[in-house]
Short mmCIF file of C-alpha atoms in Angstrom, two decimals:
data_model
loop_
_atom_site.label_atom_id
_atom_site.label_comp_id
_atom_site.label_asym_id
_atom_site.label_seq_id
_atom_site.Cartn_x
_atom_site.Cartn_y
_atom_site.Cartn_z
CA LEU J 1 7.03 7.62 -12.29
CA GLY J 2 10.48 9.17 -12.39
CA VAL J 3 9.25 11.80 -14.85
CA VAL J 4 6.35 12.62 -12.52
CA ALA J 5 8.70 12.98 -9.55
CA GLY J 6 10.99 15.29 -11.49
CA THR J 7 8.44 17.54 -13.18
CA CYS J 8 5.22 17.66 -11.16
CA HIS J 9 4.27 19.30 -7.89
CA ARG J 10 1.03 17.40 -7.30
CA LEU J 11 -0.03 13.86 -8.08
CA ALA J 12 -3.46 12.25 -8.42
CA VAL J 13 -3.72 8.46 -8.38
CA MET J 14 -6.79 6.88 -9.97
CA TYR J 15 -8.06 3.33 -9.83
CA ALA J 16 -11.03 2.01 -11.84
CA GLY J 17 -12.06 5.54 -12.80
CA ARG J 18 -12.02 6.85 -9.22
CA LEU J 19 -9.57 9.23 -7.61
CA VAL J 20 -8.06 7.28 -4.69
CA GLU J 21 -5.25 9.59 -3.56
CA GLU J 22 -4.09 13.12 -4.26
CA GLY J 23 -1.34 15.25 -2.77
CA GLY J 24 2.11 16.67 -3.24
CA VAL J 25 4.37 14.38 -5.25
CA GLY J 26 6.78 13.86 -2.35
CA GLU J 27 3.95 13.13 0.08
CA VAL J 28 2.32 10.58 -2.19
CA PHE J 29 5.60 8.85 -3.10
CA ASP J 30 7.09 8.86 0.41
CA ASP J 31 4.02 8.53 2.64
CA HIS J 32 1.30 7.02 0.45
CA ALA J 33 -2.09 6.73 2.09
CA HIS J 34 -3.98 4.30 -0.19
CA PRO J 35 -3.17 0.59 -0.65
CA TYR J 36 -3.42 0.95 -4.45
CA THR J 37 -0.78 3.69 -4.44
CA ALA J 38 1.48 1.40 -2.41
CA ALA J 39 0.82 -1.49 -4.85
CA LEU J 40 1.40 0.75 -7.88
CA LEU J 41 4.75 1.93 -6.54
CA ALA J 42 5.76 -1.65 -5.65
CA ALA J 43 4.98 -2.72 -9.24
CA ALA J 44 7.03 0.06 -10.85
CA PRO J 45 9.91 -1.05 -13.11
CA GLU J 46 12.16 1.49 -11.34
CA ASN J 47 12.32 -0.97 -8.44
CA ALA J 48 14.62 -3.21 -10.50
CA MET J 49 17.16 -0.39 -10.72
CA ARG J 50 17.12 -0.21 -6.91
CA GLY J 51 17.68 -3.95 -6.51
CA ARG J 52 14.04 -4.67 -5.62
CA LYS J 53 11.89 -7.00 -7.66
CA PRO J 54 8.77 -5.25 -9.02
CA ARG J 55 5.65 -6.93 -7.63
CA ALA J 56 2.50 -7.42 -9.70
CA VAL J 57 -0.81 -6.31 -8.26
CA PRO J 58 -2.91 -9.49 -7.79
CA GLY J 59 -6.40 -9.86 -9.23
CA ALA J 60 -8.15 -7.96 -11.99
CA VAL J 61 -9.51 -4.45 -12.45
CA PRO J 62 -13.33 -4.26 -12.13
CA ALA J 63 -15.28 -4.09 -15.39
CA PRO J 64 -15.80 -0.53 -16.64
CA GLY J 65 -19.07 0.89 -15.39
CA GLU J 66 -19.47 -1.91 -12.83
CA PRO J 67 -17.52 -0.81 -9.75
CA PRO J 68 -17.99 -2.99 -6.69
CA PRO J 69 -19.76 -1.52 -3.66
CA GLY J 70 -17.42 0.30 -1.30
CA CYS J 71 -13.79 0.55 -2.29
CA ALA J 72 -13.13 -0.25 -5.96
CA PHE J 73 -9.75 -1.76 -4.97
CA SER J 74 -11.11 -4.02 -2.20
CA SER J 75 -11.06 -7.26 -4.24
CA ARG J 76 -7.31 -6.79 -4.87
CA CYS J 77 -6.34 -5.26 -1.52
CA ALA J 78 -4.39 -7.22 1.10
CA HIS J 79 -5.80 -4.93 3.80
CA THR J 80 -9.53 -5.11 3.04
CA ARG J 81 -12.04 -5.78 5.82
CA PRO J 82 -15.71 -6.62 5.22
CA ASP J 83 -17.33 -3.75 7.10
CA PRO J 84 -15.33 -0.60 6.37
CA CYS J 85 -14.26 -1.49 2.84
CA ASP J 86 -17.29 -3.16 1.28
CA SER J 87 -20.44 -1.89 2.99
CA ALA J 88 -20.81 1.61 1.53
CA PRO J 89 -19.09 3.85 -1.00
CA VAL J 90 -15.88 5.16 0.50
CA GLU J 91 -15.76 8.95 0.31
CA LEU J 92 -12.70 10.98 -0.62
CA VAL J 93 -11.48 12.65 2.58
CA GLY J 94 -8.72 15.12 3.23
CA THR J 95 -7.68 18.60 4.14
CA GLY J 96 -7.50 20.02 0.63
CA ALA J 97 -3.75 19.58 0.28
CA ARG J 98 -4.01 15.81 0.69
CA SER J 99 -6.94 13.49 -0.04
CA VAL J 100 -7.45 9.73 0.15
CA ARG J 101 -10.37 7.38 -0.53
CA CYS J 102 -9.72 4.55 1.95
CA ALA J 103 -11.69 3.68 5.07
CA ARG J 104 -8.58 2.19 6.72
CA SER J 105 -5.92 4.69 5.62
CA THR J 106 -5.21 6.22 9.03
CA GLU J 107 -4.91 2.81 10.67
CA LEU J 108 -2.74 1.32 7.91
CA ARG J 109 -0.37 4.29 7.89
CA ARG J 110 -0.04 4.18 11.68
CA LEU J 111 0.85 0.47 11.48
CA GLY J 112 3.34 1.05 8.64
CA ALA J 113 1.38 -1.40 6.48
CA LEU J 114 1.65 0.73 3.33
CA ARG J 115 5.43 1.07 3.26
CA ARG J 116 7.28 -0.50 0.38
CA PRO J 117 8.67 -3.94 1.32
CA ALA J 118 12.28 -2.70 1.39
CA GLU J 119 11.23 0.18 3.68
CA ALA J 120 9.12 -1.84 6.10
CA THR J 121 10.33 -2.12 9.64
CA PRO J 122 11.15 -5.65 10.84
#
């Protein structure tokens, strides 16, 4: 991830073969909008160098070619809700410069639920 931060301008995060978040590197690293991006950054080995213990993402990746209905990350997501996350395929939404595939992204970002544990407000 450090190489990406130092050499790239844009970043696309994929989960189970689906694009879940895309944007400028700084935006995605500092203000991630998808729970998988938050989990991926929390699991990064670079956390150990910052005095934070890397955290594994619970659960297992869906079988290739067999994505669950709705959000592919819902079975592993701490923020999933039955209706918005599982009922229908979640579309990629954004303004062109920034895109996210999460039915609850706006709400979770407003609540600060996607911040890294060391960055979360008490």
